[in-house]
Coordinates of C-alpha atoms in Angstrom, one line a residue:
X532 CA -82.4 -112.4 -131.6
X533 CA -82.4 -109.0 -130.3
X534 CA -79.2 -108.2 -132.7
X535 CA -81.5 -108.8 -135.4
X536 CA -84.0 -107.0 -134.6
X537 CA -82.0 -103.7 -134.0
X538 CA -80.8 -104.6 -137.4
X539 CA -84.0 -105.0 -138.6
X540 CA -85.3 -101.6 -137.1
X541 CA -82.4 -100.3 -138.6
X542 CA -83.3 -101.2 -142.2
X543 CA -87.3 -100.1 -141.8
X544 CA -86.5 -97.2 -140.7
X545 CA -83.9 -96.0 -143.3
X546 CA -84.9 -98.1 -146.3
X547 CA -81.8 -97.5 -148.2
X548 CA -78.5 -99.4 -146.7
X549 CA -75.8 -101.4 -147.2
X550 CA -74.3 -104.3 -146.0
X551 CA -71.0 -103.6 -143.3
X552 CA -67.9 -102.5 -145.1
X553 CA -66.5 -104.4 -142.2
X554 CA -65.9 -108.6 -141.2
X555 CA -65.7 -107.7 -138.0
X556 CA -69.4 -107.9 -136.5
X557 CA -68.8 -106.5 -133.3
X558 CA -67.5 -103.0 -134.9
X559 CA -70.8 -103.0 -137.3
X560 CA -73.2 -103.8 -134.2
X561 CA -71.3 -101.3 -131.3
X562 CA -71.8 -98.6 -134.3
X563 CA -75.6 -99.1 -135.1
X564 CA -76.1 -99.0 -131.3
X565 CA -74.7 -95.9 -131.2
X566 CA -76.2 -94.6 -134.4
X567 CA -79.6 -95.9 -132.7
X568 CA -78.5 -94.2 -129.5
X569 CA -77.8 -90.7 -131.2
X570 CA -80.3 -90.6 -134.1
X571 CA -83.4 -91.1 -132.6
X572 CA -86.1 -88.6 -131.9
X573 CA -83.9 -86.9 -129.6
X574 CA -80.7 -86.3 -131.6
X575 CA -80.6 -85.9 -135.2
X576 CA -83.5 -86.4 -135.7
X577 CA -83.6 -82.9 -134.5
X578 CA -80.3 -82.3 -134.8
X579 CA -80.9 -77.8 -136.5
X580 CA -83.0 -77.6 -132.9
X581 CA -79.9 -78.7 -130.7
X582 CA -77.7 -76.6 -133.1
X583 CA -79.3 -73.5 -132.4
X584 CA -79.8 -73.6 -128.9
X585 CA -76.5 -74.0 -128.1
X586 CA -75.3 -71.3 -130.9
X587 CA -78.1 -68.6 -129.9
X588 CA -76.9 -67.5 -126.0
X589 CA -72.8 -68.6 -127.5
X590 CA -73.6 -65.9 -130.3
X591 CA -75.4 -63.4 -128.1
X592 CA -72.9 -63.0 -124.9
X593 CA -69.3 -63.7 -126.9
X594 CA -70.7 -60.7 -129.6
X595 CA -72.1 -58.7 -127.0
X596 CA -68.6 -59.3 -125.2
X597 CA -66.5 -58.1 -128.4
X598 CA -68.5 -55.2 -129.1
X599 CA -68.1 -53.7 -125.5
X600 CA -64.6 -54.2 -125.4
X601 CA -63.4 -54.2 -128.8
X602 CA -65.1 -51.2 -130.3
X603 CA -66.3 -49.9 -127.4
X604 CA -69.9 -49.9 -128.4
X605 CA -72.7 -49.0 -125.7
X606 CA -75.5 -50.9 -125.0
X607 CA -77.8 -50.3 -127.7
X608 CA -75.2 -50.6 -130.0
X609 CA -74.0 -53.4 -129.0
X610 CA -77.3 -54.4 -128.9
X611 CA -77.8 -54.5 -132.4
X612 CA -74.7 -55.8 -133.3
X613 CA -75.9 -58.9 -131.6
X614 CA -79.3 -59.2 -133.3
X615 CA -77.3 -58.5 -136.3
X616 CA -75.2 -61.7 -136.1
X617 CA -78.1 -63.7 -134.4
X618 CA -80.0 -63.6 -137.6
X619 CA -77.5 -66.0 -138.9
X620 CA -79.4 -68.4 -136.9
X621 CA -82.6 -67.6 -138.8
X622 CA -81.1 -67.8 -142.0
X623 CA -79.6 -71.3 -141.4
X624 CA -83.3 -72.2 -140.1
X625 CA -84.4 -70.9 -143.7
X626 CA -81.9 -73.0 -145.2
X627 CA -82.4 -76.1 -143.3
X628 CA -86.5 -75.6 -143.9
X629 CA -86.7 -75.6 -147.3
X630 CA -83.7 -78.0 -148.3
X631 CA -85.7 -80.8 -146.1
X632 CA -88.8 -79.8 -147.6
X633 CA -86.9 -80.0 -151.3
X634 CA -85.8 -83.7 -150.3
X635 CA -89.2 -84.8 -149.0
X636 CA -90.7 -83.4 -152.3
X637 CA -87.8 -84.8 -154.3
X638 CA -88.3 -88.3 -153.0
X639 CA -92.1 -88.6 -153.1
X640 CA -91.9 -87.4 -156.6
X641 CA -89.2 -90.5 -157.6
X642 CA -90.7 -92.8 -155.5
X643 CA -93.2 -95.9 -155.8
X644 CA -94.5 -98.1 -153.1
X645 CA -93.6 -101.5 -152.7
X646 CA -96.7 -103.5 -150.7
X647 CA -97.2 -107.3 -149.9
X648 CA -100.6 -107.4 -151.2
X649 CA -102.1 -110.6 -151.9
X650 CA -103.2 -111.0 -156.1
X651 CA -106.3 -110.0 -157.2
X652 CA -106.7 -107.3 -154.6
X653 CA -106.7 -103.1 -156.3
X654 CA -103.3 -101.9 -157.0
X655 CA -103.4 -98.8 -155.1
X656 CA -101.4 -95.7 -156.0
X657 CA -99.3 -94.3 -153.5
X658 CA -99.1 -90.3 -153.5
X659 CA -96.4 -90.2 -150.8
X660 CA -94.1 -91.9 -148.4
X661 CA -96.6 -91.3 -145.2
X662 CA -99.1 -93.4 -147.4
X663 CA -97.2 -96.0 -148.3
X664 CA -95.7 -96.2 -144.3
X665 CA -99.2 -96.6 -143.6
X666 CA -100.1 -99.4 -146.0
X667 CA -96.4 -101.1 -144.5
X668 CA -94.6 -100.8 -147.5
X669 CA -91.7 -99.6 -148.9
X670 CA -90.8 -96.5 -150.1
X671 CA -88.5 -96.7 -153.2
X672 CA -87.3 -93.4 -154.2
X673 CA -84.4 -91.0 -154.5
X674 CA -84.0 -89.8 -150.9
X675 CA -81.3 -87.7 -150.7
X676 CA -79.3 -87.9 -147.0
X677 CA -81.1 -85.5 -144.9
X678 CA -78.5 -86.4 -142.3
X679 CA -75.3 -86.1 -144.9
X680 CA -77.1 -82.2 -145.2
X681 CA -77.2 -81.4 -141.8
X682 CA -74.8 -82.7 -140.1
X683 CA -72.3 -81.0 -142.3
X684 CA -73.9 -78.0 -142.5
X685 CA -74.2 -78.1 -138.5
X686 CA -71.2 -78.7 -137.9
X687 CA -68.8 -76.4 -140.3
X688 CA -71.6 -73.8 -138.7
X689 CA -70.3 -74.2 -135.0
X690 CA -67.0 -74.3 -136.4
X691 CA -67.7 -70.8 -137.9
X692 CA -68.8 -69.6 -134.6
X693 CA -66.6 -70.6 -132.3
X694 CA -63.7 -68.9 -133.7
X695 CA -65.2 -66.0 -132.5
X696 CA -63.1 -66.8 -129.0
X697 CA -59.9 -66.2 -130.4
X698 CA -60.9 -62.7 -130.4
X699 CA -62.0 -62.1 -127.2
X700 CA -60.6 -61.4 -123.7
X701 CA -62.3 -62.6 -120.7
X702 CA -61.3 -62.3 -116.9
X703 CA -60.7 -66.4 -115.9
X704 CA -62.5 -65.9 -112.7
X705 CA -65.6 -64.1 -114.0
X706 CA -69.1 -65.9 -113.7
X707 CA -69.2 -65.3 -117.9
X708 CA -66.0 -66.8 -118.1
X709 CA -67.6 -69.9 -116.6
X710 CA -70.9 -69.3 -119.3
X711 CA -68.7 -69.1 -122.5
X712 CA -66.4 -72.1 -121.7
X713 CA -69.3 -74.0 -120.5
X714 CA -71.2 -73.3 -124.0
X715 CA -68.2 -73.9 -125.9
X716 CA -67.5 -77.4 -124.7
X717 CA -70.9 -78.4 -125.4
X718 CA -70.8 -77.2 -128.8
X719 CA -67.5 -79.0 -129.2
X720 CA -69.1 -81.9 -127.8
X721 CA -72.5 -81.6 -130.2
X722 CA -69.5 -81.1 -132.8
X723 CA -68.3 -84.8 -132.4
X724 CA -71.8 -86.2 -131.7
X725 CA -72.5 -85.1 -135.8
X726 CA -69.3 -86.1 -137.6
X727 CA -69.8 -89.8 -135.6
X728 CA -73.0 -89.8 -136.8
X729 CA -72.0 -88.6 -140.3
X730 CA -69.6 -90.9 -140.9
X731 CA -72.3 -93.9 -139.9
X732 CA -74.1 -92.5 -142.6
X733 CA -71.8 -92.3 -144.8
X734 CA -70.8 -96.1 -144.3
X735 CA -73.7 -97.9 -144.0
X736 CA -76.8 -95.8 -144.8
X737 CA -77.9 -94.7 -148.4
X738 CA -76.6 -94.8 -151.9
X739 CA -73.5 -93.0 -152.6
X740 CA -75.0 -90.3 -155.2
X741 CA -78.0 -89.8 -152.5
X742 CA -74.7 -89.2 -149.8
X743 CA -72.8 -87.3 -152.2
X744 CA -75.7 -84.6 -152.9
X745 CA -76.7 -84.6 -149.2
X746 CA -73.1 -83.5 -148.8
X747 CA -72.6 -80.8 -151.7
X748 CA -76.1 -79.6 -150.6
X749 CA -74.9 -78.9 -147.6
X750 CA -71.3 -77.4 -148.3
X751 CA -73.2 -75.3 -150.8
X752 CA -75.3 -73.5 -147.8
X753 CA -72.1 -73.3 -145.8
X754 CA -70.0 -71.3 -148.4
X755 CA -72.8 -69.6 -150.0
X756 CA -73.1 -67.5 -146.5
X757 CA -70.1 -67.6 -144.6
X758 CA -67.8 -67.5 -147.5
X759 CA -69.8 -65.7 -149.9
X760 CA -72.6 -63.8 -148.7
X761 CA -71.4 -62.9 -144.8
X762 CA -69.0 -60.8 -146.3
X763 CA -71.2 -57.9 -147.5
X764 CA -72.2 -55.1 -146.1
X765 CA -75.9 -56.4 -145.7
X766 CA -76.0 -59.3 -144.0
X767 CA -75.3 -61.2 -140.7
X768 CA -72.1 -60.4 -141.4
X769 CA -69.0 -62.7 -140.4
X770 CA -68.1 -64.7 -136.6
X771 CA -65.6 -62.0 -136.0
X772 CA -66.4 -58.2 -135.9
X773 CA -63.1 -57.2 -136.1
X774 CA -62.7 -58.0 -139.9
X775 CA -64.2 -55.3 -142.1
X776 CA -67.3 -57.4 -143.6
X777 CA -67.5 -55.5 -146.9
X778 CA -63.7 -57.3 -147.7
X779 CA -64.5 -59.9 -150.0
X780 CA -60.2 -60.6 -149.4
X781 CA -60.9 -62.0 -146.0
X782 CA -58.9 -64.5 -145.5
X783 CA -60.1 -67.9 -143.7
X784 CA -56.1 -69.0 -142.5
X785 CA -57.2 -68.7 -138.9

């Protein structure tokens, strides 16, 4: 039936699952339709790309904005001070780059390759997922939730940067008035997009310590910069440019 074969799709293409936490099959198969809807090549799949697209001209106008009016910068000034916080973006691309790179290498190196060979035929050793996928067989190894990572890291990220707004004063009826809000309902659209998705993972995809240090992973990137490292002097420095960034004593309440 075509229910089962979504659910089958579902299973080949994740490996690791679990049954529905729920008797009510109408709630499990509206929720893999929209997990099939939203994780595809299009969404998480690339979910950093979306992320940053949205964050890079948010980043650039509202700090451009801030450091015009609230310190009165000039252009080049203000200039740098938005190059300055745009290389936030390039360190999250860092981070996201080598922590998937850790779970491919991490999951080849645990894995072994399940195939329905017929007997007698050569065993043949598998070096890697790809190989195995190629072979149609099943990848058993510790794959650590790629999408547990990023999608937390993604979103506490956006909500880092868009409480830059709180700071800054805009005329309503300007044309960049328009741009901001515009950018910021998207981002708080994307926003809801990842935890739905997140919390599909976290119900029906993966084994919980594979969830668990997908999550940590990612809470770890989020704190190690904008808690930690976003408040020296040398760095991207912090969403809002009115808090000294070599105060380690800055307080998160807002």
């Amino acid at each position: 039936s075509p229910k089962q074969d979504i659910i089958s799709w579902f299973l080949k293409f994740y490996g690791h699952h679990k049954p529905p936490l729920t008797s009510a099959p109408v709630k499990f198969y509206t929720c893999m339709f929209l997990f099939w809807l939203f994780s595809g090549r299009y969404f998480v799949k690339v979910a950093w790309a979306w992320t940053l697209w949205l964050l890079l001209p948010f980043i650039a106008v509202t700090t451009y904005q801030l450091a015009k009016s609230k310190f009165l910068y000039g252009p080049t000034k203000s200039v740098l001070m938005v190059l300055r916080r745009l290389s936030a973006l390039l360190v999250g691309t860092a981070i996201w780059y080598v922590c998937t790179r850790l779970f491919m290498y991490v999951e080849n190196l645990t894995g072994t390759c399940s195939t329905s060979s017929k007997l007698g035929d050569p065993r043949r050793l598998y070096a890697t997922k790809q190989e195995c996928h190629q072979d149609n067989g099943i990848w058993n190894g510790f794959d650590i939730s790629g999408h547990c990572f990023l999608l937390s890291y993604c979103a506490l990220m956006i909500v880092e940067e868009v409480a830059v707004l709180e700071a800054l004063s805009i005329d309503q009826n300007s044309k960049l008035h328009v741009v901001i809000n515009i950018l910021f309902v998207s981002l708080c659209f994307l926003t809801m997009i990842w935890v739905f998705m997140f919390l599909c993972t976290a119900v029906y995809f993966h084994d919980f310590s594979q969830k668990l240090l997908g999550v940590l992973i990612g809470l770890s990137a989020w704190y190690g910069t904008y808690r930690f490292w976003y408040l020296k002097p040398f760095s991207p420095g912090l969403p809002l440019p009115n808090i000294p960034l070599s105060s380690k004593k800055y307080s998160y309440s807002r």
